[in-house]
CSV table of C-alpha atoms in Angstrom, one decimal:
chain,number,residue,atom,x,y,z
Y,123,UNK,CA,40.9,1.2,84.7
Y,124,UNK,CA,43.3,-1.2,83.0
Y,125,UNK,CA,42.3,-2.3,79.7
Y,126,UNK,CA,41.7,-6.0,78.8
Y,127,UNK,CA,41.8,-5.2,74.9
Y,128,UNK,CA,45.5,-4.4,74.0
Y,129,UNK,CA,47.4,-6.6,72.7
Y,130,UNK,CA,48.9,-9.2,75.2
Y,131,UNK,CA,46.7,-9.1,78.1
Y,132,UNK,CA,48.3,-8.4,81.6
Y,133,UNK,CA,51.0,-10.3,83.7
Y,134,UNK,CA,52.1,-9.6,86.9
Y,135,UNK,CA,54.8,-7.9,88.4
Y,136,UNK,CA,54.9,-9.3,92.0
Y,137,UNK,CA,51.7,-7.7,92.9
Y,138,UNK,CA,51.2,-5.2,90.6
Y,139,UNK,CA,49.3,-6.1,87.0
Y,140,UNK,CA,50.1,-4.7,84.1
Y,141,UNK,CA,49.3,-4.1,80.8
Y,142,UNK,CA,52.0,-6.2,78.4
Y,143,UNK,CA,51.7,-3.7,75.8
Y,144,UNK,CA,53.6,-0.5,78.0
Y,145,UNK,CA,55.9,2.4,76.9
Y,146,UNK,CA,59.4,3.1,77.4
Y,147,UNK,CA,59.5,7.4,77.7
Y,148,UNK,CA,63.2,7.7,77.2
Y,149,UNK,CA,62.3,10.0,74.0
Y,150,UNK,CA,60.4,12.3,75.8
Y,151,UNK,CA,64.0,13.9,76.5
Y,152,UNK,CA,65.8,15.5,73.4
Y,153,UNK,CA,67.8,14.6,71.0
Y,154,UNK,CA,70.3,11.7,71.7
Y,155,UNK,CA,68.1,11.7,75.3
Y,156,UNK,CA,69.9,15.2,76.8
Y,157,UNK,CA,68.2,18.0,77.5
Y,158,UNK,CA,64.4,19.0,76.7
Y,159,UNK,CA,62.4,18.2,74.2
Y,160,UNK,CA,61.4,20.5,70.9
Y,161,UNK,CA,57.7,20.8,71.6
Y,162,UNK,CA,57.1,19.6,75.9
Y,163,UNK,CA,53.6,20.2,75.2
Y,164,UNK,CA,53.4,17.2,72.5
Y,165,UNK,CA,55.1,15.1,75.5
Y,166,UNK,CA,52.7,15.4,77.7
Y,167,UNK,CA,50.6,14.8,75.4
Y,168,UNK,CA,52.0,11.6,74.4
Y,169,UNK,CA,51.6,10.9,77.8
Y,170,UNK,CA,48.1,11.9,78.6
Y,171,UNK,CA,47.3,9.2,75.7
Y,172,UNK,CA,49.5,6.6,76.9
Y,173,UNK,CA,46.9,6.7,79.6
Y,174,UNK,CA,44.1,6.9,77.6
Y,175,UNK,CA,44.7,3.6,75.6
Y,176,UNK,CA,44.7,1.8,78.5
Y,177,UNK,CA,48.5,1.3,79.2
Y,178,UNK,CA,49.8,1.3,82.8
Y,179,UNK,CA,53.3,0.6,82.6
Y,180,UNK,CA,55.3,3.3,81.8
Y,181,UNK,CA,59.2,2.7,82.3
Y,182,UNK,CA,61.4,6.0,82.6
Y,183,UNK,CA,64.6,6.8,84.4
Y,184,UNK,CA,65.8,10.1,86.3
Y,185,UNK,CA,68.7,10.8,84.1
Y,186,UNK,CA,67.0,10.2,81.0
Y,187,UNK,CA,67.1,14.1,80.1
Y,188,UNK,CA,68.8,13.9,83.0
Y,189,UNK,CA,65.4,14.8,84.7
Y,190,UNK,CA,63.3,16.4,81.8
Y,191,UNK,CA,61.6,12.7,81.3
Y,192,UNK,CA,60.5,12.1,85.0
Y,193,UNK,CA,59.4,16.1,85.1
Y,194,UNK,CA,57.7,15.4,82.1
Y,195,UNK,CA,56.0,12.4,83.5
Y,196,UNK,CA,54.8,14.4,86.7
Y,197,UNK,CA,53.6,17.3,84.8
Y,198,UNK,CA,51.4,15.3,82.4
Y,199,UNK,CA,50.2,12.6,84.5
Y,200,UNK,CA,50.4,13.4,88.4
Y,201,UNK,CA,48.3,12.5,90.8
Y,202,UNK,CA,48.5,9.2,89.2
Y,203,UNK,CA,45.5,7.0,88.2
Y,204,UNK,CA,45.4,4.1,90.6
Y,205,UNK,CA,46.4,1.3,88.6
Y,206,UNK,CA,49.0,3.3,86.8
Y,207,UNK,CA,53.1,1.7,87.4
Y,208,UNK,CA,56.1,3.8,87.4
Y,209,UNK,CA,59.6,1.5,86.6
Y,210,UNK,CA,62.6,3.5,86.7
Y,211,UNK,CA,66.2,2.0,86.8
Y,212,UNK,CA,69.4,3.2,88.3
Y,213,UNK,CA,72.9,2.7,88.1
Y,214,UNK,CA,74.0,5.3,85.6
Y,215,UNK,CA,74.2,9.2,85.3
Y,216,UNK,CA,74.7,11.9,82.5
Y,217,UNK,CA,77.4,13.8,82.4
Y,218,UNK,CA,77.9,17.2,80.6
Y,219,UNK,CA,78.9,15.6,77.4
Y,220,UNK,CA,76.2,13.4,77.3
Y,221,UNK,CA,77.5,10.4,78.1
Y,222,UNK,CA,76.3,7.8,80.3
Y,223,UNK,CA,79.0,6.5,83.4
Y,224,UNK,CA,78.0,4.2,85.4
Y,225,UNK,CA,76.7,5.4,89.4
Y,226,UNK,CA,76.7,2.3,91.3
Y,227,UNK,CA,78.3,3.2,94.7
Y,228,UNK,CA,76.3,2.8,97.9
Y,229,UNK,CA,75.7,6.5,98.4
Y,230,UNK,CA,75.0,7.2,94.2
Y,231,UNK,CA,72.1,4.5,94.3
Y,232,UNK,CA,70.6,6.0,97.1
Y,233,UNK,CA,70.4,9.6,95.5
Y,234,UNK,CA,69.3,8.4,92.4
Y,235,UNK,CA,66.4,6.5,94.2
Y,236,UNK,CA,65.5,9.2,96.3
Y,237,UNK,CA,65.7,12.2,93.3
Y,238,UNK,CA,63.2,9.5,91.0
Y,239,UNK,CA,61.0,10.1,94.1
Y,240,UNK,CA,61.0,13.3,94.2
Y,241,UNK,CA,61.0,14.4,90.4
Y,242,UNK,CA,58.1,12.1,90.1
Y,243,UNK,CA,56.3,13.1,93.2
Y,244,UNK,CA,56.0,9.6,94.8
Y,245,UNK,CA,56.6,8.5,98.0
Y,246,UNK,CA,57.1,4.7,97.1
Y,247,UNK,CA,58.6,3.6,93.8
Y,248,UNK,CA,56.3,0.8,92.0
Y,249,UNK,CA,59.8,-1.1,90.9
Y,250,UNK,CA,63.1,0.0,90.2
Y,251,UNK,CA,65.6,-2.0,88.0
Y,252,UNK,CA,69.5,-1.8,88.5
Y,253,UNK,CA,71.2,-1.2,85.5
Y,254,UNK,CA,74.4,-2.8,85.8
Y,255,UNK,CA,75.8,-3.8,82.3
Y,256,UNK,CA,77.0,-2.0,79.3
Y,257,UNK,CA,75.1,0.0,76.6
Y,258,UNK,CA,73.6,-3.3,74.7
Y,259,UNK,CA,75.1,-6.0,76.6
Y,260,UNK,CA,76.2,-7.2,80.2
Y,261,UNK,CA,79.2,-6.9,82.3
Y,262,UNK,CA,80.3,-10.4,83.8
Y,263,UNK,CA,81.0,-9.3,87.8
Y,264,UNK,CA,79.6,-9.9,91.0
Y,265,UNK,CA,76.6,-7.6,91.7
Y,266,UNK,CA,76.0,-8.3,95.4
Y,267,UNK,CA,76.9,-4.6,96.5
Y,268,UNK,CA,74.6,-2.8,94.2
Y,269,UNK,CA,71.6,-4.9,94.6
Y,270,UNK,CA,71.8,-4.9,98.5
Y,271,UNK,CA,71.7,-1.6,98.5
Y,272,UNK,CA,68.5,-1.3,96.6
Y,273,UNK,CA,67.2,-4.5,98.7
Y,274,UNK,CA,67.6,-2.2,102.2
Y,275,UNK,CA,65.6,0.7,100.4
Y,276,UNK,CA,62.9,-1.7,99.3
Y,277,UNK,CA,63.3,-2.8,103.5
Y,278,UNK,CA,62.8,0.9,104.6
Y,279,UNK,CA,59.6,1.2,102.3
Y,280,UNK,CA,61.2,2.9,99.9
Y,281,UNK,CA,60.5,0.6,96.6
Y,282,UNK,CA,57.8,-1.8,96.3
Y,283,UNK,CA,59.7,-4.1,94.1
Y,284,UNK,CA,63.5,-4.8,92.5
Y,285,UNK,CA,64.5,-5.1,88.8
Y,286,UNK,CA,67.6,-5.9,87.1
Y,287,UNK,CA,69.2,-4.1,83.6
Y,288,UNK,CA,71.7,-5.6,81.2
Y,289,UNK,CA,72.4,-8.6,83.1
Y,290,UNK,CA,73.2,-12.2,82.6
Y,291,UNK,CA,71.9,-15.1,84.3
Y,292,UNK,CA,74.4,-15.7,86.8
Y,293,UNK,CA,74.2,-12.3,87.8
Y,294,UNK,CA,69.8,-12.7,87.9
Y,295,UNK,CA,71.0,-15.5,90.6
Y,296,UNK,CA,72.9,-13.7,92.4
Y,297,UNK,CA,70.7,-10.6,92.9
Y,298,UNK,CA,67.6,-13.6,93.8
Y,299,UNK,CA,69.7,-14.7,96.8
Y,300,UNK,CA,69.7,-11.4,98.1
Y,301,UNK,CA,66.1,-10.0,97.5
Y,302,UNK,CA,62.6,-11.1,95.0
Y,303,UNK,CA,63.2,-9.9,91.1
Y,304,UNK,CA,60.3,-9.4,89.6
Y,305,UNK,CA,61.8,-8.1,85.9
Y,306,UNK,CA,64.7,-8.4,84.1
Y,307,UNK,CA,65.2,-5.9,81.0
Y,308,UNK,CA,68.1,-6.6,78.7
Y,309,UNK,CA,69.1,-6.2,75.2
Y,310,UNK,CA,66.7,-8.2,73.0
Y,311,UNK,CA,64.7,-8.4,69.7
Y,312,UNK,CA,64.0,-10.4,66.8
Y,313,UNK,CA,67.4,-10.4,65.1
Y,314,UNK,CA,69.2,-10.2,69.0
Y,315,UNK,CA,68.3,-13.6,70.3
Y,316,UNK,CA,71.1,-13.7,72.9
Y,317,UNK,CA,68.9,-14.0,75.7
Y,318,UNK,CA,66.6,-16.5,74.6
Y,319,UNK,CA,67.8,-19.0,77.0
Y,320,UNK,CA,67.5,-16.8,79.7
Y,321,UNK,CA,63.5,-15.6,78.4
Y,322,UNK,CA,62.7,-19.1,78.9
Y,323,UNK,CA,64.0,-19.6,82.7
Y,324,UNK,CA,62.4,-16.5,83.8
Y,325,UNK,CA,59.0,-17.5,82.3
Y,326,UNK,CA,59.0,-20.8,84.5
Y,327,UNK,CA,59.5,-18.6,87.1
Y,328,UNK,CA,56.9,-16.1,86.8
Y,329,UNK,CA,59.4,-13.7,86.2
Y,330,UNK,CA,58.7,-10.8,83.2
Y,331,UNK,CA,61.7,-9.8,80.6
Y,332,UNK,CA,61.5,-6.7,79.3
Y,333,UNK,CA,63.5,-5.8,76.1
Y,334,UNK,CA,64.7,-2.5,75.2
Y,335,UNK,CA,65.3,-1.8,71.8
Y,336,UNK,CA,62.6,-3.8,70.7
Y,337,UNK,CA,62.7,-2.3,67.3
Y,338,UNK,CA,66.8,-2.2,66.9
Y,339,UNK,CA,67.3,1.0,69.2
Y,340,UNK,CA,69.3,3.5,67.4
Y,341,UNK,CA,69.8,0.7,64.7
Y,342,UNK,CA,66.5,-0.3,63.4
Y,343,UNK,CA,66.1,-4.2,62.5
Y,344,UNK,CA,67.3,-4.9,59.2
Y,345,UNK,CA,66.1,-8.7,58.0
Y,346,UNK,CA,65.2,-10.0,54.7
Y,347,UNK,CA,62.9,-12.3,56.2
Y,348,UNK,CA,61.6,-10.4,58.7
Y,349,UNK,CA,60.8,-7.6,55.2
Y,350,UNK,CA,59.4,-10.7,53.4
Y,351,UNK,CA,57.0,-12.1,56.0
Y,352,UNK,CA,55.6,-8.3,56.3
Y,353,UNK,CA,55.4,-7.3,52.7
Y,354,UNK,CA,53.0,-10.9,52.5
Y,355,UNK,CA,51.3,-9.8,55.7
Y,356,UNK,CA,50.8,-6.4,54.4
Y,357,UNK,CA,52.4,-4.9,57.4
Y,358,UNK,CA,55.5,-3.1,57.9
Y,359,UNK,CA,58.5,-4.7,59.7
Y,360,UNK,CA,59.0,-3.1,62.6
Y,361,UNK,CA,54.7,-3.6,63.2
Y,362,UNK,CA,56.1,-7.5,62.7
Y,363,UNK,CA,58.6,-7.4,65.2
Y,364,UNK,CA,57.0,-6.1,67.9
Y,365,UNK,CA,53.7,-8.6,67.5
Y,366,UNK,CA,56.4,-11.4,67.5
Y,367,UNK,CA,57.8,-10.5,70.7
Y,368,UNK,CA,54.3,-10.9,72.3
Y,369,UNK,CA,54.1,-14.0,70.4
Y,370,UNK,CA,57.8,-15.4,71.8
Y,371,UNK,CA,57.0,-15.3,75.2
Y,372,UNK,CA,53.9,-14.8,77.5
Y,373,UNK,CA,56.2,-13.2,80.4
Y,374,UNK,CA,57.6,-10.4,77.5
Y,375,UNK,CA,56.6,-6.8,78.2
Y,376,UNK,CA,56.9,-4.6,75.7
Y,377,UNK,CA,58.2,-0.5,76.0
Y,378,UNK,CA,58.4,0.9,72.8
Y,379,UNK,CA,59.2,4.3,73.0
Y,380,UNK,CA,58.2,7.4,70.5
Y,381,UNK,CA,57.4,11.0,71.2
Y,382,UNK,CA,54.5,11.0,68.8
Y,383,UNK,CA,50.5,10.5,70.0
Y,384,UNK,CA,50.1,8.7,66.0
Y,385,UNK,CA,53.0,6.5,66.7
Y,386,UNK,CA,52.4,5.4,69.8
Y,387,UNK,CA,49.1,4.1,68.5
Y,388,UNK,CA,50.4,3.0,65.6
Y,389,UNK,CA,52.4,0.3,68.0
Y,390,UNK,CA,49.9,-0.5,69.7
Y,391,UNK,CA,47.9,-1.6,66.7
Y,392,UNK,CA,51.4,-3.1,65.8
Y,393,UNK,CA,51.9,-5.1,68.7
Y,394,UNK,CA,47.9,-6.8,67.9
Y,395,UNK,CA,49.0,-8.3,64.9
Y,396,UNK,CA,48.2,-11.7,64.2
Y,397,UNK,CA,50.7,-13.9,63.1
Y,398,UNK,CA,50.0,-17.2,61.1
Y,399,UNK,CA,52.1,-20.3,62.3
Y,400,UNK,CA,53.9,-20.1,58.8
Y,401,UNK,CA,55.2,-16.8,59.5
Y,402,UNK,CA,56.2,-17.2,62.9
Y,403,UNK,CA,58.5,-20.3,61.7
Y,404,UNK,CA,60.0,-18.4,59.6
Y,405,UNK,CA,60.5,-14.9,61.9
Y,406,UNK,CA,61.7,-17.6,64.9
Y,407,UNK,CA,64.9,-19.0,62.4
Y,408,UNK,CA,65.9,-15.2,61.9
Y,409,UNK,CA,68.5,-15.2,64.8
């Protein structure tokens, strides 16, 4: 059952409810997110806990690893719990270096799609985002080809519901004039306030925003103010930035990601904290 107590609540994604308080597993994989992880056993059980707290919204991708995530996923975790809601995105690939090209031909899309099914063991994907933008920020373009191509697999039965990755509003547009988006997951944190125009729109909308690198991603969130309002709240920083997310916007879903069981629940805890008015003024001038 989905719990009511962590931090957040629930919104909806189309028809699916979930927890606000999720988990990205993009560290599941190994180092710099290629190839497996040191210890698989204390993935799945990362996992298994992830589960435990209540959370059921767990965002992974197929070539996260490539593969070792989703594997890791199915091996820990399948046959799913009912209320339980796999997001995976597309769009990109590993190759043997490591690095991360973009995949977003017709006939690329539909593999990925179809190998998320399989690695994961579902015949129906809960939602799947199309990445389409660079690393941290979006690619100005027309994304009409792409997104159809995901909007006829959602047609065949394929995906319950369509996402969107690294992607600015004109592009959010154009991908709703071809097919529902229920979730849009860009670039975005306390000191990365880029989007902020484009968090507000989709909450009239009903529409969640999702940001990776919550915590600064590979560069964690340096701020004197954001350090002073913790060190007078007795928290740490990053516990501080996370709870403001929740606070920013009621249609922000959070996916912290960590490969440890006493850091996951260390975020969540995080993510509960309360936040006086006085510090929020002060954490919402950082950007």
């Amino acid at each position: 059952m989905t719990s009511t107590s962590l931090p957040g609540g629930t919104f909806n994604l189309g028809d699916l409810t979930v927890t606000r308080m999720g988990y990205g597993a993009m560290q599941l994989a190994g180092p710099h997110v290629f190839g497996p992880p040191a210890d698989r056993d204390a993935a799945v059980a990362v996992l298994r806990e992830v589960v435990d707290l209540g959370i059921n919204h767990i965002d992974t991708s197929d070539y996260y690893g490539p593969y070792v995530t989703n594997e890791i996923i199915r091996e820990a975790l399948h046959p799913y719990p009912d209320d339980l809601h796999i997001v995976t995105k597309v769009g990109a690939l590993r190759d043997a270096e490591g690095n991360w090209p973009q995949a977003l031909a017709p006939e690329q899309l539909r593999q990925a799609v179809h190998d998320n099914l399989r690695r994961l063991g579902l015949d129906v994907m809960d939602v799947v985002n199309l990445r389409v933008g660079g690393f941290d920020r979006p690619t100005p373009g027309s994304i009409e080809e792409p997104f159809t191509v995901l909007a006829e697999l959602q047609q065949q039965g394929l995906i319950k519901h369509l996402g969107l990755s690294t992607v600015n509003a004109e592009q959010v547009a154009e991908a709703q004039s071809i097919a529902p988006v229920v979730c849009v997951q860009n670039f975005y944190n306390i000191a990365n306030r880029d989007d902020d125009p484009l968090v507000d729109s989709l909450a009239a909308q009903g529409i969640a925003f999702v940001p990776y690198f919550p915590l600064g991603g590979f560069s964690p969130l340096q701020s004197e103010e954001l350090n002073a309002v913790a060190a007078r709240l007795e928290a740490t920083p990053l516990a501080v930035a996370l709870a403001w997310l929740l606070h920013r916007s009621p249609n922000i879903l959070l996916i912290p990601g960590t490969s440890s069981v006493a850091h996951l629940r260390e975020n969540v805890a995080a993510a509960g904290l309360a936040l006086p008015d006085d510090a929020l003024t002060e954490l919402n001038i950082i950007a």
